[in-house]
Tab-separated table of C-alpha atoms and ligand atoms in Angstrom:
chain	number	residue	atom	x	y	z
A	1	UNK	CA	103.982	98.867	101.423
A	2	UNK	CA	101.358	98.193	98.476
A	3	UNK	CA	101.021	100.152	95.849
A	4	UNK	CA	97.231	100.441	94.901
A	5	UNK	CA	97.804	100.239	90.584
A	6	UNK	CA	95.208	101.301	88.314
A	7	UNK	CA	96.503	100.139	85.366
A	8	UNK	CA	96.188	96.489	87.067
A	9	UNK	CA	93.085	96.958	88.613
A	10	UNK	CA	91.420	99.044	85.430
A	11	UNK	CA	92.774	96.132	82.816
A	12	UNK	CA	91.003	93.916	84.733
A	13	UNK	CA	87.782	95.275	84.671
A	14	UNK	CA	88.525	96.044	80.764
A	15	UNK	CA	89.190	92.865	79.922
A	16	UNK	CA	86.169	91.297	81.874
A	17	UNK	CA	84.024	94.007	79.973
A	18	UNK	CA	85.937	93.186	76.234
A	19	UNK	CA	85.064	89.586	77.200
A	20	UNK	CA	81.652	91.128	76.773
A	21	UNK	CA	81.961	92.809	73.873
A	22	UNK	CA	83.427	89.860	72.399
A	23	UNK	CA	80.370	87.921	72.857
A	24	UNK	CA	77.537	90.195	71.829
A	25	UNK	CA	79.515	90.481	68.573
A	26	UNK	CA	80.135	86.535	68.456
A	27	UNK	CA	76.575	86.814	68.194
A	28	UNK	CA	76.478	89.571	65.586
A	29	UNK	CA	74.819	92.244	67.797
A	30	UNK	CA	75.840	95.957	68.317
A	31	UNK	CA	77.576	96.196	71.462
A	32	UNK	CA	77.567	98.914	73.818
A	33	UNK	CA	78.198	102.910	72.577
A	34	UNK	CA	79.689	105.508	75.159
A	35	UNK	CA	78.358	109.495	73.674
A	36	UNK	CA	80.696	112.450	75.153
A	37	UNK	CA	80.026	115.823	75.015
A	38	UNK	CA	83.060	117.853	75.194
A	39	UNK	CA	82.299	121.874	75.657
A	40	UNK	CA	85.803	124.384	74.473
A	41	UNK	CA	89.303	123.023	74.598
A	42	UNK	CA	90.402	122.746	78.405
A	43	UNK	CA	93.723	121.244	78.020
A	44	UNK	CA	92.776	118.299	80.823
A	45	UNK	CA	89.021	118.167	80.013
A	46	UNK	CA	90.853	116.706	76.038
A	47	UNK	CA	92.803	114.591	78.070
A	48	UNK	CA	90.142	113.127	79.766
A	49	UNK	CA	87.826	112.086	77.016
A	50	UNK	CA	90.388	111.677	74.569
A	51	UNK	CA	91.199	108.746	77.554
A	52	UNK	CA	88.109	107.990	78.416
A	53	UNK	CA	87.170	107.977	74.113
A	54	UNK	CA	90.217	105.315	73.597
A	55	UNK	CA	89.497	103.228	75.985
A	56	UNK	CA	86.255	102.391	74.676
A	57	UNK	CA	87.833	101.561	71.665
A	58	UNK	CA	90.412	99.290	74.243
A	59	UNK	CA	87.008	97.615	75.032
A	60	UNK	CA	85.207	96.876	71.772
A	61	UNK	CA	82.448	99.451	73.309
A	62	UNK	CA	81.237	101.752	70.331
A	63	UNK	CA	81.664	106.020	70.966
A	64	UNK	CA	80.881	109.097	69.439
A	65	UNK	CA	82.756	111.880	70.635
A	66	UNK	CA	80.453	115.368	69.967
A	67	UNK	CA	82.926	118.650	70.204
A	68	UNK	CA	81.240	122.587	70.395
A	69	UNK	CA	82.488	125.803	71.098
A	70	UNK	CA	83.017	127.378	74.407
A	71	UNK	CA	80.019	130.252	73.445
A	72	UNK	CA	77.757	127.478	72.778
A	73	UNK	CA	74.321	128.069	73.747
A	74	UNK	CA	72.223	125.786	76.600
A	75	UNK	CA	70.072	125.853	74.508
A	76	UNK	CA	72.044	124.012	71.609
A	77	UNK	CA	73.453	121.724	74.252
A	78	UNK	CA	69.775	121.210	75.167
A	79	UNK	CA	68.223	119.652	71.649
A	80	UNK	CA	71.089	117.762	71.112
A	81	UNK	CA	71.220	115.779	74.761
A	82	UNK	CA	67.458	115.416	73.671
A	83	UNK	CA	69.349	113.835	70.333
A	84	UNK	CA	71.594	111.629	72.857
A	85	UNK	CA	67.813	110.034	74.593
A	86	UNK	CA	66.215	109.181	71.842
A	87	UNK	CA	68.701	106.676	70.556
A	88	UNK	CA	68.083	103.388	71.076
A	89	UNK	CA	71.668	102.930	69.827
A	90	UNK	CA	73.662	105.876	72.884
A	91	UNK	CA	73.454	104.221	75.405
A	92	UNK	CA	75.302	106.503	78.080
A	93	UNK	CA	75.657	110.495	77.384
A	94	UNK	CA	77.827	111.772	79.786
A	95	UNK	CA	79.099	115.587	79.410
A	96	UNK	CA	82.552	116.817	80.405
A	97	UNK	CA	82.783	119.109	83.084
A	98	UNK	CA	83.923	121.800	84.535
A	99	UNK	CA	81.624	123.999	81.201
A	100	UNK	CA	81.984	127.383	80.727
A	101	UNK	CA	79.906	129.955	82.719
A	102	UNK	CA	76.818	130.648	81.178
A	103	UNK	CA	75.384	127.163	80.929
A	104	UNK	CA	74.184	125.594	83.876
A	105	UNK	CA	75.948	122.150	84.657
A	106	UNK	CA	72.377	121.543	87.121
A	107	UNK	CA	69.808	121.695	84.152
A	108	UNK	CA	72.433	119.906	81.844
A	109	UNK	CA	72.680	117.661	83.582
A	110	UNK	CA	68.810	116.472	84.581
A	111	UNK	CA	68.032	117.430	81.173
A	112	UNK	CA	70.283	113.389	80.268
A	113	UNK	CA	68.182	110.168	80.913
A	114	UNK	CA	68.840	109.285	84.092
A	115	UNK	CA	68.719	105.952	82.224
A	116	UNK	CA	71.842	106.899	80.506
A	117	UNK	CA	73.595	108.849	82.324
A	118	UNK	CA	76.776	107.424	83.345
A	119	UNK	CA	79.111	109.724	85.351
A	120	UNK	CA	75.799	109.236	87.911
A	121	UNK	CA	75.570	112.637	88.122
A	122	UNK	CA	72.134	112.666	87.394
A	123	UNK	CA	69.257	114.113	90.742
A	124	UNK	CA	66.968	111.102	90.423
A	125	UNK	CA	71.181	108.524	90.284
A	126	UNK	CA	71.982	110.496	93.028
A	127	UNK	CA	68.980	109.990	95.371
A	128	UNK	CA	68.665	106.321	94.077
A	129	UNK	CA	72.728	105.645	95.461
A	130	UNK	CA	72.363	107.929	98.853
A	131	UNK	CA	68.780	105.218	99.403
A	132	UNK	CA	71.125	102.049	98.284
A	133	UNK	CA	68.745	101.552	95.258
A	134	UNK	CA	70.920	99.755	91.848
A	135	UNK	CA	71.363	102.369	90.078
A	136	UNK	CA	75.034	104.282	87.940
A	137	UNK	CA	77.156	105.401	91.131
A	138	UNK	CA	79.528	108.160	89.749
A	139	UNK	CA	82.112	107.264	88.097
A	140	UNK	CA	85.276	108.370	89.932
A	141	UNK	CA	83.950	106.591	92.859
A	142	UNK	CA	82.954	103.922	91.423
A	143	UNK	CA	86.231	103.252	90.376
A	144	UNK	CA	87.431	103.539	94.227
A	145	UNK	CA	84.704	100.800	94.987
A	146	UNK	CA	86.434	98.493	92.245
A	147	UNK	CA	89.433	99.466	93.622
A	148	UNK	CA	89.340	98.062	96.839
A	149	UNK	CA	87.489	95.217	95.033
A	150	UNK	CA	90.205	94.239	93.275
A	151	UNK	CA	93.132	94.255	96.141
A	152	UNK	CA	90.727	93.160	98.191
A	153	UNK	CA	90.497	95.950	101.013
A	154	UNK	CA	88.121	96.079	104.248
A	155	UNK	CA	85.898	98.384	104.993
A	156	UNK	CA	83.258	96.464	106.672
A	157	UNK	CA	83.841	98.742	110.566
A	158	UNK	CA	86.871	100.757	109.678
A	159	UNK	CA	86.826	104.098	109.922
A	160	UNK	CA	86.850	106.096	106.881
A	161	UNK	CA	88.126	109.752	106.650
A	162	UNK	CA	87.354	111.646	103.555
A	163	UNK	CA	88.915	115.137	103.598
A	164	UNK	CA	86.812	116.439	100.428
A	165	UNK	CA	82.626	117.272	100.450
A	166	UNK	CA	82.387	117.814	96.138
A	167	UNK	CA	79.343	116.167	94.457
A	168	UNK	CA	81.389	114.082	92.837
A	169	UNK	CA	83.820	112.459	94.985
A	170	UNK	CA	83.809	113.480	98.205
A	171	UNK	CA	80.023	113.730	99.908
A	172	UNK	CA	79.551	109.862	97.459
A	173	UNK	CA	82.435	108.080	99.055
A	174	UNK	CA	81.748	109.082	102.538
A	175	UNK	CA	77.543	108.467	100.944
A	176	UNK	CA	79.522	104.576	99.504
A	177	UNK	CA	81.434	103.876	101.863
A	178	UNK	CA	78.786	104.203	105.397
A	179	UNK	CA	76.104	102.400	102.971
A	180	UNK	CA	75.029	98.201	103.886
A	181	UNK	CA	76.640	97.096	100.588
A	182	UNK	CA	80.259	95.153	99.973
A	183	UNK	CA	82.778	98.228	99.902
A	184	UNK	CA	80.971	99.343	102.495
A	185	UNK	CA	79.547	99.328	106.218
A	186	UNK	CA	82.936	101.915	107.200
A	187	UNK	CA	82.002	104.522	109.774
A	188	UNK	CA	82.567	107.941	107.955
A	189	UNK	CA	84.455	111.074	109.076
A	190	UNK	CA	83.816	113.973	106.484
A	191	UNK	CA	86.563	116.374	106.607
A	192	UNK	CA	86.210	119.513	104.245
A	193	UNK	CA	86.700	123.414	103.435
A	194	UNK	CA	85.130	124.397	107.099
A	195	UNK	CA	87.104	121.773	109.551
A	196	UNK	CA	89.578	123.928	111.517
A	197	UNK	CA	92.069	122.594	109.566
A	198	UNK	CA	93.990	121.110	113.130
A	199	UNK	CA	91.160	119.400	113.445
A	200	UNK	CA	91.121	117.882	109.576
A	201	UNK	CA	94.856	116.796	110.156
A	202	UNK	CA	93.223	114.856	114.272
A	203	UNK	CA	91.264	112.977	112.235
A	204	UNK	CA	93.049	112.336	109.089
A	205	UNK	CA	95.697	110.594	111.913
A	206	UNK	CA	93.012	108.310	112.745
A	207	UNK	CA	91.852	107.262	109.714
A	208	UNK	CA	91.910	103.648	108.493
A	209	UNK	CA	91.159	104.786	105.208
A	210	UNK	CA	92.169	108.154	104.105
A	211	UNK	CA	90.458	108.994	101.088
A	212	UNK	CA	91.673	112.486	99.903
A	213	UNK	CA	89.801	114.816	96.993
A	214	UNK	CA	90.478	118.706	97.505
A	215	UNK	CA	92.105	119.281	94.425
A	216	UNK	CA	95.722	121.241	97.080
A	217	UNK	CA	98.905	119.383	95.245
A	218	UNK	CA	100.253	117.432	98.157
A	219	UNK	CA	97.657	118.534	100.532
A	220	UNK	CA	98.171	115.281	102.485
A	221	UNK	CA	101.955	114.839	103.979
A	222	UNK	CA	102.989	111.986	106.653
A	223	UNK	CA	102.262	113.529	110.003
A	224	UNK	CA	98.716	113.284	108.572
A	225	UNK	CA	98.624	109.354	108.463
A	226	UNK	CA	98.178	106.325	110.492
A	227	UNK	CA	101.020	104.157	110.008
A	228	UNK	CA	99.491	101.532	108.314
A	229	UNK	CA	96.371	103.311	106.629
A	230	UNK	CA	95.400	102.579	103.366
A	231	UNK	CA	95.648	105.913	101.038
A	232	UNK	CA	94.099	106.709	98.293
A	233	UNK	CA	93.992	110.409	96.464
A	234	UNK	CA	92.140	111.288	94.248
A	235	UNK	CA	93.334	114.602	92.729
A	236	UNK	CA	95.223	115.427	89.813
A	237	UNK	CA	96.107	119.048	89.364
A	238	UNK	CA	98.317	120.278	86.411
A	239	UNK	CA	101.823	122.131	88.338
A	240	UNK	CA	103.081	124.563	86.135
A	241	UNK	CA	107.183	122.859	85.822
A	242	UNK	CA	109.091	124.543	82.831
A	243	UNK	CA	111.974	121.220	83.222
A	244	UNK	CA	108.565	118.590	81.782
A	245	UNK	CA	107.612	118.819	78.386
A	246	UNK	CA	104.820	119.348	78.615
A	247	UNK	CA	105.029	122.932	80.888
A	248	UNK	CA	103.539	120.817	84.015
A	249	UNK	CA	102.903	117.930	86.125
A	250	UNK	CA	100.594	116.118	87.208
A	251	UNK	CA	100.052	115.797	91.474
A	252	UNK	CA	97.836	114.367	93.513
A	253	UNK	CA	96.550	115.129	96.644
A	254	UNK	CA	99.110	112.815	99.556
A	255	UNK	CA	102.102	113.641	98.665
A	256	UNK	CA	103.152	110.366	98.278
A	257	UNK	CA	107.453	110.151	98.822
A	258	UNK	CA	105.455	110.799	102.598
A	259	UNK	CA	102.805	108.426	101.905
A	260	UNK	CA	104.434	105.187	101.615
A	261	UNK	CA	106.845	105.334	104.471
A	262	UNK	CA	103.890	105.274	106.761
A	263	UNK	CA	100.775	102.935	105.044
A	264	UNK	CA	100.619	99.963	104.652
A	265	UNK	CA	98.990	101.613	100.648
A	266	UNK	CA	98.483	104.282	98.563
A	267	UNK	CA	97.089	105.052	95.801
A	268	UNK	CA	99.919	107.222	93.152
A	269	UNK	CA	98.687	110.016	90.601
A	270	UNK	CA	99.058	109.030	87.966
A	271	UNK	CA	98.767	105.736	87.196
A	272	UNK	CA	95.938	105.334	90.171
A	273	UNK	CA	92.172	106.213	90.703
A	274	UNK	CA	92.766	108.209	87.589
A	275	UNK	CA	91.797	104.581	86.104
A	276	UNK	CA	89.551	103.428	88.310
A	277	UNK	CA	86.904	106.707	86.542
A	278	UNK	CA	87.559	105.127	83.925
A	279	UNK	CA	87.030	101.546	84.340
A	280	UNK	CA	83.783	103.082	86.254
A	281	UNK	CA	82.276	104.914	83.551
A	282	UNK	CA	82.500	101.296	81.004
A	283	UNK	CA	80.827	99.804	83.826
A	284	UNK	CA	78.510	101.945	83.973
A	285	UNK	CA	78.039	102.353	79.887
A	286	UNK	CA	77.817	97.915	80.285
A	287	UNK	CA	74.666	98.667	82.440
A	288	UNK	CA	72.958	100.854	80.417
A	289	UNK	CA	73.259	98.835	77.604
A	290	UNK	CA	72.160	96.219	79.806
A	291	UNK	CA	69.333	97.123	80.834
A	292	UNK	CA	69.035	98.762	76.905
B	301	GUN	N1	84.680	116.263	85.251
B	301	GUN	C1	86.374	115.954	85.989
B	301	GUN	N2	85.495	114.662	86.936
B	301	GUN	C2	84.498	114.546	85.396
B	301	GUN	C3	83.885	113.352	85.435
B	301	GUN	O1	83.955	112.403	86.257
B	301	GUN	N3	83.109	112.977	84.433
B	301	GUN	C4	82.689	114.156	83.494
B	301	GUN	N4	81.269	114.550	82.976
B	301	GUN	N5	83.587	115.178	83.572
B	301	GUN	C5	84.153	114.912	84.604
């Protein structure tokens, strides 16, 4: 059984990016710069954004963390994004989701210039991705592709079952893995909340690669895993636990202890895909810089 270690795979990506930023610094040039917008103080979002900023530091990238209270108006957010769009020294912009209910995510995402949309959420970039054109791939799907590449996991001709159809993970993953590209050319089944559970189980049992992004802790049990499958767990849920130091534990969508008894390879949670999301984001930020 192989553990698909996000720490190792993301360190490799970061090392190659650090080499690039060192060369830029040696040549007296500025390095890539990411602007991250955080609204409110959702605990998980705080952690993710702090980690993104820290990883920028470690890779020689500049970063700006821009905070707003959760009563910020949509107009104020849009004005800030407009200023960042126009700022030549900012290469990438991300707005951490979820946003408060009174703010329309779609309007905010569409206001980010597609050339600075390092999360790859802008409809222009999603459209380019669907057509197999060069673009920013959404950070988590990109991270999964980088993980598959690092561990040399063959996808061509394989049956991939994706569980979950979110705009930021499941749906783009199904498109990317079925596309004509490296880490692609798989045939893909996409299961979601309206797939009868017994069908999801049946499909999962036939998956060479099972990718789960539903946000339900330990949704995937041993019976759903084909012996020798590759299992990719994109779930990260905080589950209350009074015995844990922080009062919660992080749980994936896969029962890890069960998965390792059947799978050939599994991503742990934490320490798997989460770290690769940041690697994907950094890669996109370097790409934005190079085009800027
Ligand atoms: N919230 C959960 N995942 C993500 C992500 O990849 N990017 C942003 N901006 N927000 C998120």
